[in-house]
Amino acid sequence: MTGTDDPASEVELRDLLVEENCDGARWRRFAETLAEYGYAVVMAWLRSEAIFGMCAERGYALREPPTAWEYDDLVSMATDTVVKAISDFRRKALLDGGWRPDGGASLKSYFVTGCVLAFPNVYRKWRRQFDQRGEEFARSVLVDDLTEVTSRSPDPGDVAIARLEIRRGLAGIGDERTRRAVILREAGYTVGEIAETLGTSHGTIKGALERLRRNTGGSTRSGGGNA
């Protein structure tokens, strides 16, 4: 990333950056290099979900990621993580003297570790927004919209039947939380994601959906575990 991990060269680079208070043309070029490198690394970690294990190793407990990522969400989280890591790197590693050539890490390694440390708060913020979107979806979804998600048939008659079945099923659910759980389940959310979105336990949601299936014969995407 810096052209070499030779300690003497890195010390020279560090000194030049600090000399201009990390606020000149050299810093801007270096920050762009950090951003490009960090973005590629964090995107790879997000796709593999390896970053969650790295955070856990450092004592950061994070909720499990959703079963399916939206590409825009990956881009947003990677970008926010790298921006925060660069800001912290400028202040802590360079201006405050946190990086030392005898500290066991190159400038690149120090920065990559900073990306891991920056991720938890970025992810928690994103997860809150994800849960809010799920709640808003469960409150506002129309039966016609839900049918578009649950039906794979091109036959208008099959779609009409599915729509009628969903409408009848939802109409018979008196408990609002169970109704939202059914909507989210039919939209493809896992039981674990529904529990997190609705602020309750996995067992509570699983039990409510199982009781509903027994009472109505409905599917609510039957399946064990967190599926």
PDB file of C-alpha atoms in Angstrom:
ATOM      1  CA  MET A   1       0.000   0.000   0.000  1.00  0.00           C
ATOM      2  CA  THR A   2       2.808   2.399   0.846  1.00  0.00           C
ATOM      3  CA  GLY A   3       5.139   0.822  -1.679  1.00  0.00           C
ATOM      4  CA  THR A   4       7.170  -0.913   1.037  1.00  0.00           C
ATOM      5  CA  ASP A   5       6.752  -2.144   4.595  1.00  0.00           C
ATOM      6  CA  ASP A   6      10.370  -1.284   5.373  1.00  0.00           C
ATOM      7  CA  PRO A   7      10.320   0.371   8.825  1.00  0.00           C
ATOM      8  CA  ALA A   8      12.686   3.153   7.822  1.00  0.00           C
ATOM      9  CA  SER A   9      10.586   4.054   4.796  1.00  0.00           C
ATOM     10  CA  GLU A  10       7.415   3.981   6.855  1.00  0.00           C
ATOM     11  CA  VAL A  11       8.942   6.196   9.521  1.00  0.00           C
ATOM     12  CA  GLU A  12       9.945   8.641   6.812  1.00  0.00           C
ATOM     13  CA  LEU A  13       6.414   8.614   5.389  1.00  0.00           C
ATOM     14  CA  ARG A  14       4.895   9.043   8.852  1.00  0.00           C
ATOM     15  CA  ASP A  15       7.162  12.002   9.568  1.00  0.00           C
ATOM     16  CA  LEU A  16       6.330  13.678   6.264  1.00  0.00           C
ATOM     17  CA  LEU A  17       2.608  13.285   6.868  1.00  0.00           C
ATOM     18  CA  VAL A  18       2.798  14.604  10.414  1.00  0.00           C
ATOM     19  CA  GLU A  19       4.984  17.494   9.267  1.00  0.00           C
ATOM     20  CA  GLU A  20       2.091  18.791   7.166  1.00  0.00           C
ATOM     21  CA  ASN A  21      -0.349  17.962   9.987  1.00  0.00           C
ATOM     22  CA  CYS A  22      -1.938  15.268   7.798  1.00  0.00           C
ATOM     23  CA  ASP A  23      -3.649  18.047   5.890  1.00  0.00           C
ATOM     24  CA  GLY A  24      -1.768  18.514   2.649  1.00  0.00           C
ATOM     25  CA  ALA A  25      -1.472  17.025  -0.807  1.00  0.00           C
ATOM     26  CA  ARG A  26       0.657  14.115   0.416  1.00  0.00           C
ATOM     27  CA  TRP A  27      -1.958  13.184   3.040  1.00  0.00           C
ATOM     28  CA  ARG A  28      -4.781  13.388   0.510  1.00  0.00           C
ATOM     29  CA  ARG A  29      -2.973  11.009  -1.826  1.00  0.00           C
ATOM     30  CA  PHE A  30      -2.204   8.675   1.048  1.00  0.00           C
ATOM     31  CA  ALA A  31      -5.805   8.806   2.322  1.00  0.00           C
ATOM     32  CA  GLU A  32      -7.086   7.924  -1.140  1.00  0.00           C
ATOM     33  CA  THR A  33      -4.795   4.902  -1.150  1.00  0.00           C
ATOM     34  CA  LEU A  34      -6.055   3.908   2.300  1.00  0.00           C
ATOM     35  CA  ALA A  35      -9.656   4.288   1.160  1.00  0.00           C
ATOM     36  CA  GLU A  36      -9.208   2.134  -1.946  1.00  0.00           C
ATOM     37  CA  TYR A  37      -7.350  -0.583  -0.089  1.00  0.00           C
ATOM     38  CA  GLY A  38      -9.628  -0.550   2.963  1.00  0.00           C
ATOM     39  CA  TYR A  39     -12.821  -0.620   0.918  1.00  0.00           C
ATOM     40  CA  ALA A  40     -11.725  -3.740  -0.978  1.00  0.00           C
ATOM     41  CA  VAL A  41     -10.696  -5.499   2.240  1.00  0.00           C
ATOM     42  CA  VAL A  42     -13.852  -4.645   4.184  1.00  0.00           C
ATOM     43  CA  MET A  43     -16.137  -5.600   1.280  1.00  0.00           C
ATOM     44  CA  ALA A  44     -14.456  -9.002   1.133  1.00  0.00           C
ATOM     45  CA  TRP A  45     -14.844  -9.418   4.885  1.00  0.00           C
ATOM     46  CA  LEU A  46     -18.513  -8.482   4.718  1.00  0.00           C
ATOM     47  CA  ARG A  47     -19.243 -10.924   1.904  1.00  0.00           C
ATOM     48  CA  SER A  48     -17.554 -13.755   3.792  1.00  0.00           C
ATOM     49  CA  GLU A  49     -18.843 -12.463   7.152  1.00  0.00           C
ATOM     50  CA  ALA A  50     -15.302 -12.906   8.479  1.00  0.00           C
ATOM     51  CA  ILE A  51     -15.393  -9.463  10.045  1.00  0.00           C
ATOM     52  CA  PHE A  52     -17.908 -10.665  12.637  1.00  0.00           C
ATOM     53  CA  GLY A  53     -15.432 -13.245  13.890  1.00  0.00           C
ATOM     54  CA  MET A  54     -12.653 -10.650  13.975  1.00  0.00           C
ATOM     55  CA  CYS A  55     -14.829  -8.340  16.054  1.00  0.00           C
ATOM     56  CA  ALA A  56     -15.774 -11.184  18.411  1.00  0.00           C
ATOM     57  CA  GLU A  57     -12.086 -11.977  18.950  1.00  0.00           C
ATOM     58  CA  ARG A  58     -11.631  -8.401  20.136  1.00  0.00           C
ATOM     59  CA  GLY A  59     -14.590  -8.558  22.509  1.00  0.00           C
ATOM     60  CA  TYR A  60     -17.218  -6.857  20.345  1.00  0.00           C
ATOM     61  CA  ALA A  61     -20.480  -8.798  20.514  1.00  0.00           C
ATOM     62  CA  LEU A  62     -22.525  -8.170  17.389  1.00  0.00           C
ATOM     63  CA  ARG A  63     -25.851  -9.558  16.310  1.00  0.00           C
ATOM     64  CA  GLU A  64     -25.661 -12.038  13.463  1.00  0.00           C
ATOM     65  CA  PRO A  65     -25.973 -10.556   9.988  1.00  0.00           C
ATOM     66  CA  PRO A  66     -29.187 -11.048   8.018  1.00  0.00           C
ATOM     67  CA  THR A  67     -29.424 -14.103   5.799  1.00  0.00           C
ATOM     68  CA  ALA A  68     -29.258 -12.011   2.629  1.00  0.00           C
ATOM     69  CA  TRP A  69     -27.323  -8.796   2.135  1.00  0.00           C
ATOM     70  CA  GLU A  70     -28.426  -6.038  -0.183  1.00  0.00           C
ATOM     71  CA  TYR A  71     -25.467  -4.811  -2.248  1.00  0.00           C
ATOM     72  CA  ASP A  72     -26.236  -1.199  -1.331  1.00  0.00           C
ATOM     73  CA  ASP A  73     -26.043  -2.137   2.341  1.00  0.00           C
ATOM     74  CA  LEU A  74     -22.629  -3.710   1.850  1.00  0.00           C
ATOM     75  CA  VAL A  75     -21.374  -0.624   0.029  1.00  0.00           C
ATOM     76  CA  SER A  76     -22.763   1.687   2.712  1.00  0.00           C
ATOM     77  CA  MET A  77     -21.234  -0.261   5.600  1.00  0.00           C
ATOM     78  CA  ALA A  78     -17.863  -0.690   3.902  1.00  0.00           C
ATOM     79  CA  THR A  79     -17.717   3.003   3.027  1.00  0.00           C
ATOM     80  CA  ASP A  80     -18.718   4.190   6.499  1.00  0.00           C
ATOM     81  CA  THR A  81     -16.260   1.777   8.128  1.00  0.00           C
ATOM     82  CA  VAL A  82     -13.351   2.950   5.986  1.00  0.00           C
ATOM     83  CA  VAL A  83     -14.165   6.648   6.455  1.00  0.00           C
ATOM     84  CA  LYS A  84     -14.200   6.174  10.229  1.00  0.00           C
ATOM     85  CA  ALA A  85     -11.010   4.083  10.142  1.00  0.00           C
ATOM     86  CA  ILE A  86      -9.157   6.714   8.108  1.00  0.00           C
ATOM     87  CA  SER A  87     -10.233   9.474  10.491  1.00  0.00           C
ATOM     88  CA  ASP A  88      -9.098   7.421  13.496  1.00  0.00           C
ATOM     89  CA  PHE A  89      -5.850   6.461  11.758  1.00  0.00           C
ATOM     90  CA  ARG A  90      -5.022  10.101  11.025  1.00  0.00           C
ATOM     91  CA  ARG A  91      -5.619  11.136  14.604  1.00  0.00           C
ATOM     92  CA  LYS A  92      -4.475   8.128  16.621  1.00  0.00           C
ATOM     93  CA  ALA A  93      -1.767   6.535  14.522  1.00  0.00           C
ATOM     94  CA  LEU A  94      -0.160   9.649  13.098  1.00  0.00           C
ATOM     95  CA  LEU A  95      -0.960  12.879  14.950  1.00  0.00           C
ATOM     96  CA  ASP A  96      -1.112  11.263  18.407  1.00  0.00           C
ATOM     97  CA  GLY A  97       1.859   8.999  17.693  1.00  0.00           C
ATOM     98  CA  GLY A  98      -0.010   5.741  18.198  1.00  0.00           C
ATOM     99  CA  TRP A  99       1.867   3.954  15.432  1.00  0.00           C
ATOM    100  CA  ARG A 100       5.479   3.047  16.125  1.00  0.00           C
ATOM    101  CA  PRO A 101       7.825   1.117  13.853  1.00  0.00           C
ATOM    102  CA  ASP A 102       8.745  -1.187  16.751  1.00  0.00           C
ATOM    103  CA  GLY A 103       5.118  -1.864  17.649  1.00  0.00           C
ATOM    104  CA  GLY A 104       4.875  -5.007  15.550  1.00  0.00           C
ATOM    105  CA  ALA A 105       2.556  -3.656  12.848  1.00  0.00           C
ATOM    106  CA  SER A 106       3.193  -1.905   9.574  1.00  0.00           C
ATOM    107  CA  LEU A 107       1.176   1.177   8.683  1.00  0.00           C
ATOM    108  CA  LYS A 108      -1.016  -1.053   6.488  1.00  0.00           C
ATOM    109  CA  SER A 109      -1.639  -3.590   9.255  1.00  0.00           C
ATOM    110  CA  TYR A 110      -2.359  -0.837  11.767  1.00  0.00           C
ATOM    111  CA  PHE A 111      -4.934   0.663   9.425  1.00  0.00           C
ATOM    112  CA  VAL A 112      -6.584  -2.696   8.672  1.00  0.00           C
ATOM    113  CA  THR A 113      -6.940  -3.335  12.401  1.00  0.00           C
ATOM    114  CA  GLY A 114      -8.543   0.103  12.635  1.00  0.00           C
ATOM    115  CA  CYS A 115     -11.144  -0.986  10.092  1.00  0.00           C
ATOM    116  CA  VAL A 116     -12.094  -3.905  12.342  1.00  0.00           C
ATOM    117  CA  LEU A 117     -12.356  -1.590  15.353  1.00  0.00           C
ATOM    118  CA  ALA A 118     -14.457   0.919  13.407  1.00  0.00           C
ATOM    119  CA  PHE A 119     -16.934  -1.685  12.170  1.00  0.00           C
ATOM    120  CA  PRO A 120     -18.991  -2.457  15.329  1.00  0.00           C
ATOM    121  CA  ASN A 121     -20.548   0.998  15.682  1.00  0.00           C
ATOM    122  CA  VAL A 122     -21.156   1.206  11.936  1.00  0.00           C
ATOM    123  CA  TYR A 123     -22.878  -2.164  11.955  1.00  0.00           C
ATOM    124  CA  ARG A 124     -24.975  -1.408  15.041  1.00  0.00           C
ATOM    125  CA  LYS A 125     -26.254   1.777  13.430  1.00  0.00           C
ATOM    126  CA  TRP A 126     -27.032  -0.051  10.198  1.00  0.00           C
ATOM    127  CA  ARG A 127     -28.737  -2.889  12.084  1.00  0.00           C
ATOM    128  CA  ARG A 128     -31.032  -0.464  13.895  1.00  0.00           C
ATOM    129  CA  GLN A 129     -32.031   0.995  10.548  1.00  0.00           C
ATOM    130  CA  PHE A 130     -32.540  -2.506   9.119  1.00  0.00           C
ATOM    131  CA  ASP A 131     -34.837  -3.417  12.006  1.00  0.00           C
ATOM    132  CA  GLN A 132     -36.761  -0.175  11.597  1.00  0.00           C
ATOM    133  CA  ARG A 133     -37.269  -0.921   7.916  1.00  0.00           C
ATOM    134  CA  GLY A 134     -38.620  -4.338   8.815  1.00  0.00           C
ATOM    135  CA  GLU A 135     -41.012  -2.848  11.356  1.00  0.00           C
ATOM    136  CA  GLU A 136     -42.215  -0.239   8.878  1.00  0.00           C
ATOM    137  CA  PHE A 137     -42.696  -2.915   6.256  1.00  0.00           C
ATOM    138  CA  ALA A 138     -44.705  -5.094   8.646  1.00  0.00           C
ATOM    139  CA  ARG A 139     -46.931  -2.168   9.619  1.00  0.00           C
ATOM    140  CA  SER A 140     -47.541  -0.803   6.146  1.00  0.00           C
ATOM    141  CA  VAL A 141     -47.500  -3.796   3.794  1.00  0.00           C
ATOM    142  CA  LEU A 142     -50.651  -4.390   1.769  1.00  0.00           C
ATOM    143  CA  VAL A 143     -51.959  -7.840   0.985  1.00  0.00           C
ATOM    144  CA  ASP A 144     -51.434  -7.208  -2.732  1.00  0.00           C
ATOM    145  CA  ASP A 145     -47.799  -6.279  -2.079  1.00  0.00           C
ATOM    146  CA  LEU A 146     -47.250  -9.358   0.061  1.00  0.00           C
ATOM    147  CA  THR A 147     -48.660 -11.586  -2.661  1.00  0.00           C
ATOM    148  CA  GLU A 148     -46.048 -10.308  -5.064  1.00  0.00           C
ATOM    149  CA  VAL A 149     -43.411 -11.609  -2.644  1.00  0.00           C
ATOM    150  CA  THR A 150     -44.971 -14.952  -1.792  1.00  0.00           C
ATOM    151  CA  SER A 151     -46.315 -16.025  -5.171  1.00  0.00           C
ATOM    152  CA  ARG A 152     -43.995 -17.425  -7.836  1.00  0.00           C
ATOM    153  CA  SER A 153     -46.816 -18.331 -10.208  1.00  0.00           C
ATOM    154  CA  PRO A 154     -47.422 -16.358 -13.423  1.00  0.00           C
ATOM    155  CA  ASP A 155     -51.049 -17.546 -13.429  1.00  0.00           C
ATOM    156  CA  PRO A 156     -53.363 -14.658 -12.397  1.00  0.00           C
ATOM    157  CA  GLY A 157     -55.768 -17.196 -10.924  1.00  0.00           C
ATOM    158  CA  ASP A 158     -53.093 -18.598  -8.622  1.00  0.00           C
ATOM    159  CA  VAL A 159     -52.110 -15.093  -7.552  1.00  0.00           C
ATOM    160  CA  ALA A 160     -55.748 -14.258  -6.767  1.00  0.00           C
ATOM    161  CA  ILE A 161     -56.087 -17.408  -4.662  1.00  0.00           C
ATOM    162  CA  ALA A 162     -52.879 -16.653  -2.795  1.00  0.00           C
ATOM    163  CA  ARG A 163     -54.061 -13.117  -2.148  1.00  0.00           C
ATOM    164  CA  LEU A 164     -57.366 -14.375  -0.784  1.00  0.00           C
ATOM    165  CA  GLU A 165     -55.654 -16.906   1.472  1.00  0.00           C
ATOM    166  CA  ILE A 166     -53.301 -14.274   2.872  1.00  0.00           C
ATOM    167  CA  ARG A 167     -56.147 -11.830   3.463  1.00  0.00           C
ATOM    168  CA  ARG A 168     -58.206 -14.457   5.282  1.00  0.00           C
ATOM    169  CA  GLY A 169     -55.237 -15.576   7.341  1.00  0.00           C
ATOM    170  CA  LEU A 170     -54.277 -12.074   8.460  1.00  0.00           C
ATOM    171  CA  ALA A 171     -57.872 -11.141   9.207  1.00  0.00           C
ATOM    172  CA  GLY A 172     -58.078 -13.977  11.708  1.00  0.00           C
ATOM    173  CA  ILE A 173     -55.008 -12.914  13.687  1.00  0.00           C
ATOM    174  CA  GLY A 174     -55.974 -10.766  16.635  1.00  0.00           C
ATOM    175  CA  ASP A 175     -52.520 -10.285  18.084  1.00  0.00           C
ATOM    176  CA  GLU A 176     -50.632  -7.492  16.301  1.00  0.00           C
ATOM    177  CA  ARG A 177     -47.191  -8.958  16.991  1.00  0.00           C
ATOM    178  CA  THR A 178     -48.177 -12.314  15.512  1.00  0.00           C
ATOM    179  CA  ARG A 179     -49.660 -10.561  12.492  1.00  0.00           C
ATOM    180  CA  ARG A 180     -46.407  -8.688  11.888  1.00  0.00           C
ATOM    181  CA  ALA A 181     -44.463 -11.916  12.372  1.00  0.00           C
ATOM    182  CA  VAL A 182     -46.548 -13.623   9.685  1.00  0.00           C
ATOM    183  CA  ILE A 183     -46.034 -10.728   7.271  1.00  0.00           C
ATOM    184  CA  LEU A 184     -42.288 -10.729   7.805  1.00  0.00           C
ATOM    185  CA  ARG A 185     -42.109 -14.526   7.553  1.00  0.00           C
ATOM    186  CA  GLU A 186     -43.976 -14.557   4.259  1.00  0.00           C
ATOM    187  CA  ALA A 187     -41.679 -11.792   3.023  1.00  0.00           C
ATOM    188  CA  GLY A 188     -38.677 -14.047   3.602  1.00  0.00           C
ATOM    189  CA  TYR A 189     -37.355 -12.999   7.019  1.00  0.00           C
ATOM    190  CA  THR A 190     -35.963 -15.760   9.224  1.00  0.00           C
ATOM    191  CA  VAL A 191     -37.467 -16.486  12.631  1.00  0.00           C
ATOM    192  CA  GLY A 192     -34.355 -15.021  14.279  1.00  0.00           C
ATOM    193  CA  GLU A 193     -34.575 -11.832  12.221  1.00  0.00           C
ATOM    194  CA  ILE A 194     -38.272 -11.470  13.030  1.00  0.00           C
ATOM    195  CA  ALA A 195     -37.569 -11.838  16.739  1.00  0.00           C
ATOM    196  CA  GLU A 196     -34.877  -9.166  16.588  1.00  0.00           C
ATOM    197  CA  THR A 197     -37.039  -6.836  14.519  1.00  0.00           C
ATOM    198  CA  LEU A 198     -40.022  -7.165  16.843  1.00  0.00           C
ATOM    199  CA  GLY A 199     -37.932  -7.023  20.014  1.00  0.00           C
ATOM    200  CA  THR A 200     -38.755 -10.455  21.371  1.00  0.00           C
ATOM    201  CA  SER A 201     -37.199 -13.905  21.618  1.00  0.00           C
ATOM    202  CA  HIS A 202     -36.670 -16.524  18.934  1.00  0.00           C
ATOM    203  CA  GLY A 203     -38.786 -18.980  20.957  1.00  0.00           C
ATOM    204  CA  THR A 204     -41.692 -16.542  21.230  1.00  0.00           C
ATOM    205  CA  ILE A 205     -41.901 -16.003  17.475  1.00  0.00           C
ATOM    206  CA  LYS A 206     -41.347 -19.652  16.647  1.00  0.00           C
ATOM    207  CA  GLY A 207     -44.079 -20.668  19.087  1.00  0.00           C
ATOM    208  CA  ALA A 208     -46.530 -18.080  17.745  1.00  0.00           C
ATOM    209  CA  LEU A 209     -46.002 -19.195  14.149  1.00  0.00           C
ATOM    210  CA  GLU A 210     -46.295 -22.877  15.060  1.00  0.00           C
ATOM    211  CA  ARG A 211     -49.557 -22.262  16.944  1.00  0.00           C
ATOM    212  CA  LEU A 212     -50.882 -20.343  13.974  1.00  0.00           C
ATOM    213  CA  ARG A 213     -49.991 -23.173  11.597  1.00  0.00           C
ATOM    214  CA  ARG A 214     -51.752 -25.696  13.825  1.00  0.00           C
ATOM    215  CA  ASN A 215     -54.855 -23.543  14.136  1.00  0.00           C
ATOM    216  CA  THR A 216     -55.156 -22.452  10.520  1.00  0.00           C
ATOM    217  CA  GLY A 217     -53.263 -24.973   8.466  1.00  0.00           C
ATOM    218  CA  GLY A 218     -51.358 -22.049   6.923  1.00  0.00           C
ATOM    219  CA  SER A 219     -47.772 -22.364   5.812  1.00  0.00           C
ATOM    220  CA  THR A 220     -46.050 -19.298   7.303  1.00  0.00           C
ATOM    221  CA  ARG A 221     -43.007 -20.805   5.542  1.00  0.00           C
ATOM    222  CA  SER A 222     -42.740 -23.793   7.841  1.00  0.00           C
ATOM    223  CA  GLY A 223     -39.269 -24.948   8.730  1.00  0.00           C
ATOM    224  CA  GLY A 224     -37.147 -25.645  11.750  1.00  0.00           C
ATOM    225  CA  GLY A 225     -34.426 -23.652  13.424  1.00  0.00           C
ATOM    226  CA  ASN A 226     -33.647 -20.181  12.204  1.00  0.00           C
ATOM    227  CA  ALA A 227     -34.638 -20.851   8.632  1.00  0.00           C
TER     228      ALA A 227
END
